C-alpha cells in the first residue's frame, strides 16, 4: 500500500506508470542489430494433482500459448523490423510460452545494418490457442531507452471506461512483477492483469474478439501528472487506435495507425492519425480488411510482392496469383502493370463479427474462455486484485474469485458478489473456510458445487 500512496495513483495506473522501470521485465539490450521483446503471459498455479500431469493441465488451464507475432514501426509508420512465429499452429513447431516465464523474442530489422528505434508496435496471435499477455517489454540495440507495456491493465481500464465500444477480455493472473518507486526505492510485488488474444481457426472461430493490438510505446513512459490526467479521464488513453487499440484481424504484415504529425508523448486527444502503409489494420473504403497483401489491389503487384518477400510469405499457387509466381525477384517493377481502378466490393460478411456467448453483456458460462475455469476457485491475498472489479467488469473472464483484503467473493457464472461470512453474517455470504456460498433460500443450499481446483495466491 505504501507504494501506491507514494505514487498518488490508483493500483492500475501505478503499475502502468512503473512498468518501464520494472527490472523483472527486462533482460538487457540485444547483443546485435536486433530488437529484443520480452513477452510475459499469465499462468495459474497448478494443484498437487495437476503437477503429476503438467502437459494436460497447461493445455487446459494455461494462459500461455504460441508466442505472438511482433511488428515494429518508426514514428512515421515505416516498417522497421519484425518477429514472426512460424509454424506454431502445430504442437511441435514454433515458439511456445508455456509457463510463468518471460520469453525473449528477437525482432530482426528489415534493412541490414539498421538499428533504428521503433515507436509503434503491433502484437498479434500467431496460433489458434488463445494466449493471455501480461506484459511486453522492448529493448533496442545501442540505445538506453527501454519500454514496457501492461496490455491487460490498460485494456481493463478501457473496457470499464466504455464497455460497448471495447471488446477486450482480460483475466487476473498469478504472474508476479516487482514494481519500485525510482525516487524512494519503495517496492511491492503485484500481479498485472493479462489480455486475451486469439487467431481464428479454419472455420473462423476464435475465443475472443481481438486477434491483436497496437501500442505507441513512447506514450506509456510518462510523468505522473500525465497519468493522473489519464486516470481522471481515460478517454485520452483509450480513444485513439494510434495510442492503444485492439483489432479483430491483425497479422505481422499489417500496418497500424500512427499520429500525423507526430505529437509529444502523452499529448491529449483529439489528435490526427493515419494509416501510413498498406495493408492497413483498419477497413478500406470498400469496408473490407485486407489482411493478405496477395488480395490488396490498392498495392501494385510489385509492392505486394515486396511486402510478402520481406515477411517471408507467399501467395497461393493458383492461376489467380500467376503474377506473383512469375514475378522476377531481382527486378524492379517486374511484376506486371500497376493496378487498374477497381469497383468497390462491399462484403457484409467481412463486417460481421463472430458471436461470442454472453449473458447481459458479461461472458457467459459457455464462453470459450470462461469454460476453461469451470470448477476453479482463486483465493487471493494480493491487494492489487479485486473481486469487486472482477465481478463488475464486462471484460473479465476467469475462476470464481475471493479477495482476502476486500473480504468479498465473486461467483463468475452469475456475476454475483457475496461478502465473507462472519459470526454476525451467516447467510447470503461466502464461507472461505469451507469454500462454499451460504444462501438465504433453503432450496438453494444444496446447489453449492465442490470446487475441483482451489488456488491460494499469496
Short mmCIF file of C-alpha atoms in Angstrom, two decimals:
data_model
loop_
_atom_site.label_atom_id
_atom_site.label_comp_id
_atom_site.label_asym_id
_atom_site.label_seq_id
_atom_site.Cartn_x
_atom_site.Cartn_y
_atom_site.Cartn_z
CA UNK A 1 0.00 0.00 0.00
CA UNK A 2 2.90 2.38 0.70
CA UNK A 3 3.98 2.37 -2.94
CA UNK A 4 0.53 3.30 -4.24
CA UNK A 5 0.26 6.11 -1.67
CA UNK A 6 3.66 7.50 -2.71
CA UNK A 7 2.82 7.49 -6.42
CA UNK A 8 -0.60 9.01 -5.77
CA UNK A 9 -2.39 6.95 -8.41
CA UNK A 10 -4.79 4.01 -8.39
CA UNK A 11 -3.37 0.50 -8.34
CA UNK A 12 -3.82 0.05 -12.10
CA UNK A 13 -2.25 3.36 -13.10
CA UNK A 14 0.59 2.87 -10.61
CA UNK A 15 1.50 -0.44 -12.26
CA UNK A 16 1.20 1.00 -15.77
CA UNK A 17 3.35 4.02 -14.90
CA UNK A 18 6.11 1.97 -13.22
CA UNK A 19 6.28 -0.87 -15.77
CA UNK A 20 9.08 0.74 -17.87
CA UNK A 21 11.28 0.68 -14.75
CA UNK A 22 10.44 -2.85 -13.55
CA UNK A 23 13.67 -4.90 -13.73
CA UNK A 24 11.73 -8.17 -13.78
CA UNK A 25 10.56 -7.34 -17.30
CA UNK A 26 13.96 -6.72 -18.89
CA UNK A 27 16.99 -8.82 -19.78
CA UNK A 28 19.25 -6.15 -21.20
CA UNK A 29 19.80 -4.84 -24.70
CA UNK A 30 20.28 -7.37 -27.52
CA UNK A 31 23.91 -8.00 -28.46
CA UNK A 32 23.50 -7.37 -32.18
CA UNK A 33 21.31 -5.49 -34.67
CA UNK A 34 18.03 -6.79 -33.29
CA UNK A 35 15.29 -5.51 -31.03
CA UNK A 36 14.58 -7.69 -28.00
CA UNK A 37 10.96 -8.08 -26.99
CA UNK A 38 10.22 -9.84 -23.71
CA UNK A 39 6.69 -11.22 -23.52
CA UNK A 40 5.17 -12.40 -20.25
CA UNK A 41 1.97 -14.42 -20.05
CA UNK A 42 -0.28 -15.07 -17.10
CA UNK A 43 -0.34 -18.51 -15.54
CA UNK A 44 -2.42 -20.17 -12.82
CA UNK A 45 -0.60 -22.23 -10.21
CA UNK A 46 -1.06 -25.97 -10.53
CA UNK A 47 -2.51 -28.09 -7.75
CA UNK A 48 -0.63 -31.10 -6.38
CA UNK A 49 -2.72 -33.43 -8.55
CA UNK A 50 -2.14 -31.32 -11.67
CA UNK A 51 1.62 -31.30 -11.08
CA UNK A 52 1.65 -35.02 -11.97
CA UNK A 53 0.27 -34.28 -15.44
CA UNK A 54 1.57 -30.83 -16.30
CA UNK A 55 1.13 -31.20 -20.05
CA UNK A 56 -2.60 -31.77 -19.81
CA UNK A 57 -3.02 -29.15 -17.09
CA UNK A 58 -1.22 -26.46 -19.08
CA UNK A 59 -3.26 -27.22 -22.19
CA UNK A 60 -6.48 -26.84 -20.19
CA UNK A 61 -5.61 -24.00 -17.81
CA UNK A 62 -2.59 -22.16 -19.10
CA UNK A 63 -2.85 -18.54 -20.11
CA UNK A 64 0.16 -19.22 -22.34
CA UNK A 65 0.30 -20.46 -25.90
CA UNK A 66 2.04 -19.59 -29.14
CA UNK A 67 4.40 -16.65 -28.75
CA UNK A 68 2.80 -13.71 -30.57
CA UNK A 69 3.98 -12.16 -33.81
CA UNK A 70 5.53 -8.70 -33.40
CA UNK A 71 5.93 -5.86 -35.91
CA UNK A 72 7.82 -2.61 -35.30
CA UNK A 73 7.33 0.77 -36.99
CA UNK A 74 9.05 4.15 -36.68
CA UNK A 75 7.40 7.48 -35.84
CA UNK A 76 6.25 7.92 -39.45
CA UNK A 77 4.79 4.42 -39.70
CA UNK A 78 7.60 2.98 -41.82
CA UNK A 79 8.29 -0.70 -41.29
CA UNK A 80 11.39 -1.22 -39.11
CA UNK A 81 11.51 -4.89 -38.11
CA UNK A 82 9.52 -7.90 -37.03
CA UNK A 83 9.44 -11.24 -35.24
CA UNK A 84 7.35 -13.97 -36.83
CA UNK A 85 6.48 -17.20 -35.03
CA UNK A 86 6.43 -19.63 -37.94
CA UNK A 87 4.59 -22.93 -37.64
CA UNK A 88 3.12 -22.50 -34.17
CA UNK A 89 -0.29 -23.84 -35.11
CA UNK A 90 1.22 -27.30 -34.55
CA UNK A 91 2.48 -28.51 -31.18
CA UNK A 92 5.93 -29.45 -32.42
CA UNK A 93 6.91 -26.24 -34.19
CA UNK A 94 7.32 -22.58 -33.37
CA UNK A 95 7.88 -20.77 -30.10
CA UNK A 96 5.54 -21.50 -27.20
CA UNK A 97 5.17 -19.62 -23.93
CA UNK A 98 4.01 -22.41 -21.67
CA UNK A 99 4.93 -21.31 -18.17
CA UNK A 100 5.17 -18.25 -15.96
CA UNK A 101 8.36 -17.03 -17.57
CA UNK A 102 9.38 -14.13 -19.77
CA UNK A 103 10.16 -15.31 -23.28
CA UNK A 104 12.79 -13.47 -25.32
CA UNK A 105 11.69 -12.73 -28.87
CA UNK A 106 14.23 -11.18 -31.25
CA UNK A 107 12.89 -8.85 -33.94
CA UNK A 108 15.17 -8.59 -36.97
CA UNK A 109 15.50 -5.29 -38.79
CA UNK A 110 14.15 -5.27 -42.34
CA UNK A 111 17.14 -3.30 -43.61
CA UNK A 112 20.55 -4.82 -43.00
CA UNK A 113 22.65 -2.76 -40.60
CA UNK A 114 19.69 -0.71 -39.40
CA UNK A 115 19.42 -0.06 -35.65
CA UNK A 116 16.51 2.37 -35.74
CA UNK A 117 14.39 2.71 -32.62
CA UNK A 118 10.72 1.90 -33.14
CA UNK A 119 7.84 3.90 -31.68
CA UNK A 120 4.87 1.76 -32.72
CA UNK A 121 4.42 -1.95 -32.15
CA UNK A 122 1.78 -4.47 -33.15
CA UNK A 123 1.31 -7.72 -31.22
CA UNK A 124 -0.84 -10.43 -32.83
CA UNK A 125 -1.78 -14.01 -32.03
CA UNK A 126 0.20 -16.48 -34.13
CA UNK A 127 -1.66 -19.65 -33.15
CA UNK A 128 -5.22 -20.83 -32.61
CA UNK A 129 -4.66 -21.45 -28.89
CA UNK A 130 -5.71 -18.24 -27.13
CA UNK A 131 -2.91 -16.52 -25.19
CA UNK A 132 -3.21 -14.08 -22.29
CA UNK A 133 -0.41 -11.49 -22.26
CA UNK A 134 0.55 -9.75 -19.00
CA UNK A 135 3.49 -7.61 -20.11
CA UNK A 136 5.55 -6.66 -23.14
CA UNK A 137 8.99 -5.07 -22.73
CA UNK A 138 11.14 -3.70 -25.56
CA UNK A 139 14.93 -3.11 -25.59
CA UNK A 140 16.70 -1.55 -28.57
CA UNK A 141 20.31 -2.11 -29.68
CA UNK A 142 22.74 0.72 -28.96
CA UNK A 143 20.09 2.66 -27.05
CA UNK A 144 19.50 3.14 -23.36
CA UNK A 145 15.75 3.56 -23.80
CA UNK A 146 13.53 0.69 -22.78
CA UNK A 147 9.77 0.49 -22.86
CA UNK A 148 7.28 -1.74 -21.10
CA UNK A 149 3.55 -2.05 -21.51
CA UNK A 150 0.88 -3.88 -19.49
CA UNK A 151 -1.86 -4.66 -22.04
CA UNK A 152 -4.21 -6.31 -19.54
CA UNK A 153 -4.20 -3.36 -17.15
CA UNK A 154 -4.79 -0.84 -19.95
CA UNK A 155 -7.46 -2.99 -21.62
CA UNK A 156 -9.35 -3.44 -18.33
CA UNK A 157 -9.44 0.34 -17.80
CA UNK A 158 -10.63 0.96 -21.36
CA UNK A 159 -13.28 -1.78 -21.17
CA UNK A 160 -14.72 -0.31 -17.97
CA UNK A 161 -14.47 3.20 -19.45
CA UNK A 162 -16.68 2.30 -22.44
CA UNK A 163 -17.99 -1.32 -22.34
CA UNK A 164 -19.94 -1.00 -25.60
CA UNK A 165 -17.02 0.36 -27.61
CA UNK A 166 -14.29 -2.04 -26.49
CA UNK A 167 -14.43 -5.84 -26.55
CA UNK A 168 -11.31 -6.66 -24.56
CA UNK A 169 -11.27 -9.81 -22.44
CA UNK A 170 -8.86 -9.88 -19.52
CA UNK A 171 -8.08 -12.09 -16.53
CA UNK A 172 -6.44 -11.79 -13.18
CA UNK A 173 -3.16 -13.70 -13.18
CA UNK A 174 -0.71 -15.18 -10.74
CA UNK A 175 2.27 -13.96 -12.79
CA UNK A 176 4.20 -11.59 -10.49
CA UNK A 177 6.30 -8.49 -11.19
CA UNK A 178 8.20 -6.33 -8.71
CA UNK A 179 7.42 -2.63 -9.05
CA UNK A 180 9.53 0.11 -7.44
CA UNK A 181 9.40 3.86 -6.96
CA UNK A 182 12.72 5.01 -8.50
CA UNK A 183 12.84 8.02 -6.17
CA UNK A 184 12.34 6.23 -2.85
CA UNK A 185 13.07 2.58 -3.77
CA UNK A 186 9.80 1.59 -2.08
CA UNK A 187 8.68 -1.58 -3.83
CA UNK A 188 5.88 -4.10 -3.97
CA UNK A 189 5.14 -7.30 -5.85
CA UNK A 190 1.95 -7.18 -7.90
CA UNK A 191 0.17 -9.33 -10.46
CA UNK A 192 -0.69 -7.45 -13.67
CA UNK A 193 -3.86 -8.47 -15.45
CA UNK A 194 -3.45 -10.19 -18.79
CA UNK A 195 -5.17 -9.50 -22.13
CA UNK A 196 -6.52 -12.38 -24.22
CA UNK A 197 -5.68 -12.65 -27.94
CA UNK A 198 -6.65 -15.40 -30.35
CA UNK A 199 -6.25 -16.27 -34.02
CA UNK A 200 -9.27 -17.66 -35.90
CA UNK A 201 -9.24 -21.33 -36.82
CA UNK A 202 -10.11 -22.62 -40.30
CA UNK A 203 -13.81 -22.18 -39.57
CA UNK A 204 -13.22 -18.57 -38.50
CA UNK A 205 -13.92 -19.25 -34.82
CA UNK A 206 -11.83 -17.75 -32.03
CA UNK A 207 -12.14 -17.43 -28.27
CA UNK A 208 -12.04 -13.63 -28.06
CA UNK A 209 -12.82 -10.78 -30.41
CA UNK A 210 -9.32 -9.41 -30.81
CA UNK A 211 -6.50 -11.09 -32.70
CA UNK A 212 -4.02 -8.38 -31.75
CA UNK A 213 -3.32 -4.86 -30.55
CA UNK A 214 -1.07 -1.94 -31.33
CA UNK A 215 0.65 0.41 -28.91
CA UNK A 216 2.55 3.69 -29.21
CA UNK A 217 5.42 2.81 -26.90
CA UNK A 218 6.52 6.34 -26.01
CA UNK A 219 3.01 7.16 -24.76
CA UNK A 220 3.46 4.72 -21.88
CA UNK A 221 6.63 6.17 -20.41
CA UNK A 222 5.36 9.42 -18.91
CA UNK A 223 5.44 11.52 -15.77
CA UNK A 224 2.83 11.21 -13.05
CA UNK A 225 1.00 14.40 -13.99
CA UNK A 226 0.02 12.85 -17.33
CA UNK A 227 -1.00 9.58 -15.69
CA UNK A 228 -3.15 11.49 -13.20
CA UNK A 229 -4.91 13.28 -16.06
CA UNK A 230 -5.50 9.99 -17.89
CA UNK A 231 -6.82 8.39 -14.71
CA UNK A 232 -9.30 11.24 -14.34
CA UNK A 233 -10.35 10.90 -17.99
CA UNK A 234 -9.31 7.59 -19.62
CA UNK A 235 -10.52 8.93 -22.96
CA UNK A 236 -7.00 10.20 -23.62
CA UNK A 237 -5.53 6.72 -23.16
CA UNK A 238 -8.26 4.65 -24.76
CA UNK A 239 -9.93 6.53 -27.59
CA UNK A 240 -7.08 6.51 -30.10
CA UNK A 241 -6.06 3.47 -32.12
CA UNK A 242 -2.64 5.04 -32.64
CA UNK A 243 -2.07 5.15 -28.86
CA UNK A 244 -3.56 1.77 -27.98
CA UNK A 245 -6.17 -0.27 -29.79
CA UNK A 246 -7.33 -3.81 -30.47
CA UNK A 247 -8.12 -5.33 -33.86
CA UNK A 248 -10.40 -8.21 -34.81
CA UNK A 249 -7.96 -9.01 -37.62
CA UNK A 250 -4.24 -8.34 -37.30
CA UNK A 251 -1.09 -10.04 -38.51
CA UNK A 252 2.60 -9.26 -38.74
CA UNK A 253 2.33 -7.68 -42.22
CA UNK A 254 -0.49 -5.25 -41.40
CA UNK A 255 0.18 -1.60 -40.64
CA UNK A 256 -1.02 0.27 -37.54
CA UNK A 257 -2.50 3.72 -37.19
CA UNK A 258 0.08 6.43 -36.47
CA UNK A 259 -0.19 10.02 -35.31
CA UNK A 260 0.39 12.60 -38.05
CA UNK A 261 2.05 14.93 -37.37
CA UNK A 262 3.93 13.23 -34.54
CA UNK A 263 2.84 14.77 -31.20
CA UNK A 264 4.67 14.99 -27.91
CA UNK A 265 4.44 11.82 -25.84
CA UNK A 266 1.21 11.68 -23.88
CA UNK A 267 -0.42 14.66 -25.61
CA UNK A 268 -4.15 14.94 -25.02
CA UNK A 269 -6.67 13.89 -27.64
CA UNK A 270 -8.02 14.56 -30.20
CA UNK A 271 -5.00 14.01 -32.45
CA UNK A 272 -4.93 13.29 -36.17
CA UNK A 273 -3.97 9.74 -37.09
CA UNK A 274 -3.47 7.95 -40.41
CA UNK A 275 -2.63 4.55 -41.88
CA UNK A 276 0.92 5.10 -43.06
CA UNK A 277 1.28 1.93 -45.15
CA UNK A 278 -0.63 -1.00 -46.63
CA UNK A 279 -2.16 -3.44 -45.93
CA UNK A 280 -3.77 -1.47 -43.13
CA UNK A 281 -5.33 -2.87 -39.97
CA UNK A 282 -8.40 -0.68 -40.47
CA UNK A 283 -11.04 -1.31 -43.16
CA UNK A 284 -10.53 0.01 -46.69
CA UNK A 285 -13.05 2.28 -48.41
CA UNK A 286 -14.99 -0.80 -49.53
CA UNK A 287 -15.45 -1.87 -45.90
CA UNK A 288 -13.09 -4.85 -46.10
CA UNK A 289 -9.97 -5.51 -44.05
CA UNK A 290 -7.23 -6.81 -46.34
CA UNK A 291 -5.07 -8.97 -44.12
CA UNK A 292 -3.29 -10.61 -47.07
CA UNK A 293 -1.27 -8.42 -49.48
CA UNK A 294 -1.94 -11.01 -52.20
CA UNK A 295 -5.51 -9.66 -52.41
CA UNK A 296 -4.96 -5.98 -51.65
CA UNK A 297 -5.36 -4.29 -55.04
CA UNK A 298 -4.61 -0.90 -53.53
CA UNK A 299 -1.00 -2.01 -53.90
CA UNK A 300 0.78 -2.59 -57.19
CA UNK A 301 1.73 -6.19 -57.84
CA UNK A 302 5.36 -5.26 -57.27
CA UNK A 303 4.56 -3.69 -53.88
CA UNK A 304 2.56 -6.74 -52.88
CA UNK A 305 5.46 -8.98 -53.84
CA UNK A 306 7.91 -6.84 -51.87
CA UNK A 307 5.82 -6.92 -48.69
CA UNK A 308 5.31 -10.67 -48.93
CA UNK A 309 9.02 -11.26 -49.52
CA UNK A 310 10.05 -9.06 -46.59
CA UNK A 311 7.90 -11.09 -44.16
CA UNK A 312 8.59 -14.48 -45.81
CA UNK A 313 5.04 -15.11 -47.00
CA UNK A 314 3.82 -16.44 -50.36
CA UNK A 315 0.62 -16.26 -52.37
CA UNK A 316 -1.35 -19.46 -53.05
CA UNK A 317 -0.31 -21.49 -56.10
CA UNK A 318 -3.43 -20.82 -58.17
CA UNK A 319 -3.95 -19.12 -61.54
CA UNK A 320 -5.34 -16.07 -59.75
CA UNK A 321 -1.85 -15.42 -58.40
CA UNK A 322 0.22 -16.20 -61.52
CA UNK A 323 1.52 -12.64 -61.35
CA UNK A 324 3.20 -13.49 -58.04
CA UNK A 325 4.87 -16.72 -59.16
CA UNK A 326 6.03 -15.13 -62.43
CA UNK A 327 7.47 -12.11 -60.65
CA UNK A 328 11.28 -11.84 -61.06
CA UNK A 329 12.64 -11.06 -57.58
CA UNK A 330 15.75 -9.29 -58.86
CA UNK A 331 13.96 -6.69 -60.99
CA UNK A 332 12.16 -3.52 -60.02
CA UNK A 333 8.62 -3.15 -61.34
CA UNK A 334 8.86 -6.61 -62.87
CA UNK A 335 5.56 -7.95 -61.55
CA UNK A 336 3.24 -6.72 -64.28
CA UNK A 337 1.41 -3.47 -64.78
CA UNK A 338 0.29 -1.25 -61.89
CA UNK A 339 -3.22 -1.91 -60.74
CA UNK A 340 -6.23 -0.55 -62.59
CA UNK A 341 -9.02 1.16 -60.62
CA UNK A 342 -11.34 -1.44 -59.15
CA UNK A 343 -15.03 -1.06 -58.41
CA UNK A 344 -15.66 -1.17 -54.65
CA UNK A 345 -16.68 -4.59 -53.40
CA UNK A 346 -18.93 -4.42 -50.35
CA UNK A 347 -18.94 -7.62 -48.32
CA UNK A 348 -21.36 -7.73 -45.41
CA UNK A 349 -19.75 -10.96 -44.27
CA UNK A 350 -16.46 -9.16 -43.67
CA UNK A 351 -18.21 -6.64 -41.43
CA UNK A 352 -19.82 -9.25 -39.19
CA UNK A 353 -18.18 -10.42 -36.01
CA UNK A 354 -18.28 -13.95 -34.74
CA UNK A 355 -20.85 -14.30 -31.98
CA UNK A 356 -19.27 -14.99 -28.60
CA UNK A 357 -21.61 -16.28 -25.85
CA UNK A 358 -22.64 -13.59 -23.36
CA UNK A 359 -25.19 -13.01 -20.62
CA UNK A 360 -26.42 -9.45 -20.02
CA UNK A 361 -23.20 -8.17 -21.57
CA UNK A 362 -20.95 -10.44 -19.48
CA UNK A 363 -19.16 -13.56 -20.80
CA UNK A 364 -21.48 -16.49 -20.09
CA UNK A 365 -20.59 -19.88 -18.61
CA UNK A 366 -20.24 -21.37 -22.11
CA UNK A 367 -17.96 -18.59 -23.34
CA UNK A 368 -14.86 -20.34 -24.82
CA UNK A 369 -12.57 -18.57 -22.35
CA UNK A 370 -14.84 -18.77 -19.30
CA UNK A 371 -15.29 -22.54 -19.82
CA UNK A 372 -11.59 -23.01 -19.09
CA UNK A 373 -12.16 -22.06 -15.46
CA UNK A 374 -15.14 -24.29 -14.63
CA UNK A 375 -14.79 -25.77 -11.14
CA UNK A 376 -11.93 -23.45 -10.17
CA UNK A 377 -11.67 -21.04 -7.22
CA UNK A 378 -8.93 -18.50 -6.54
CA UNK A 379 -8.43 -17.01 -3.07
CA UNK A 380 -6.13 -14.02 -3.44
CA UNK A 381 -4.30 -12.04 -0.77
CA UNK A 382 -2.87 -9.63 -3.36
CA UNK A 383 -4.03 -6.07 -2.66
CA UNK A 384 -3.76 -5.22 -6.36
CA UNK A 385 -6.53 -7.72 -7.18
CA UNK A 386 -10.22 -7.08 -6.56
CA UNK A 387 -13.18 -9.47 -6.50
CA UNK A 388 -15.48 -6.46 -6.92
CA UNK A 389 -13.67 -5.37 -10.09
CA UNK A 390 -13.64 -8.92 -11.47
CA UNK A 391 -17.38 -9.25 -10.91
CA UNK A 392 -18.46 -5.88 -12.28
CA UNK A 393 -16.28 -5.67 -15.39
CA UNK A 394 -17.90 -6.98 -18.58
CA UNK A 395 -14.43 -7.79 -19.90
CA UNK A 396 -13.23 -10.14 -17.15
CA UNK A 397 -13.09 -13.91 -17.53
CA UNK A 398 -11.69 -16.34 -15.00
CA UNK A 399 -12.38 -18.53 -11.98
CA UNK A 400 -14.64 -17.73 -9.05
CA UNK A 401 -12.66 -15.19 -7.06
CA UNK A 402 -12.33 -14.41 -3.35
CA UNK A 403 -10.36 -11.35 -2.25
CA UNK A 404 -8.92 -11.66 1.25
CA UNK A 405 -8.29 -7.93 1.67
CA UNK A 406 -11.78 -6.98 0.43
CA UNK A 407 -13.48 -9.93 2.14
CA UNK A 408 -15.63 -10.26 -0.97
CA UNK A 409 -16.38 -13.21 -3.26
CA UNK A 410 -17.45 -13.20 -6.92
CA UNK A 411 -19.42 -16.09 -8.39
CA UNK A 412 -18.43 -15.66 -12.04
CA UNK A 413 -21.22 -17.57 -13.81
CA UNK A 414 -23.92 -15.35 -12.29
CA UNK A 415 -21.70 -12.30 -11.60
CA UNK A 416 -22.97 -12.23 -8.02
CA UNK A 417 -20.96 -10.62 -5.21
CA UNK A 418 -21.08 -12.05 -1.70
CA UNK A 419 -19.45 -10.69 1.45
CA UNK A 420 -17.41 -13.08 3.57
CA UNK A 421 -19.36 -14.87 6.28
CA UNK A 422 -18.82 -13.73 9.87
CA UNK A 423 -20.25 -14.65 13.25
CA UNK A 424 -22.91 -11.98 12.64
CA UNK A 425 -23.46 -12.72 8.94
CA UNK A 426 -24.34 -16.39 8.46
CA UNK A 427 -26.34 -16.48 5.19
CA UNK A 428 -26.10 -14.65 1.89
CA UNK A 429 -22.32 -14.85 2.25
CA UNK A 430 -19.24 -16.83 1.25
CA UNK A 431 -17.65 -19.24 3.71
CA UNK A 432 -13.94 -19.02 2.89
CA UNK A 433 -13.10 -21.91 5.22
CA UNK A 434 -15.39 -24.44 3.57
CA UNK A 435 -15.23 -22.71 0.15
CA UNK A 436 -18.98 -22.50 -0.28
CA UNK A 437 -21.74 -19.91 -0.55
CA UNK A 438 -24.39 -19.89 2.16
CA UNK A 439 -27.72 -18.95 0.59
CA UNK A 440 -30.75 -17.36 2.25
CA UNK A 441 -33.05 -19.65 0.28
CA UNK A 442 -33.14 -23.08 1.91
CA UNK A 443 -33.90 -24.63 -1.51
CA UNK A 444 -30.57 -23.34 -2.89
CA UNK A 445 -28.41 -24.68 -0.10
CA UNK A 446 -27.81 -27.93 -1.94
CA UNK A 447 -26.68 -26.16 -5.11
CA UNK A 448 -23.13 -25.42 -3.97
CA UNK A 449 -20.62 -27.17 -6.17
CA UNK A 450 -17.48 -28.75 -4.88
CA UNK A 451 -14.52 -26.97 -6.45
CA UNK A 452 -12.17 -29.24 -8.36
CA UNK A 453 -9.28 -26.81 -8.03
CA UNK A 454 -8.74 -24.25 -5.23
CA UNK A 455 -5.73 -21.96 -5.53
CA UNK A 456 -4.31 -19.63 -2.90
CA UNK A 457 -2.50 -16.63 -4.36
CA UNK A 458 -0.35 -15.27 -1.55
#
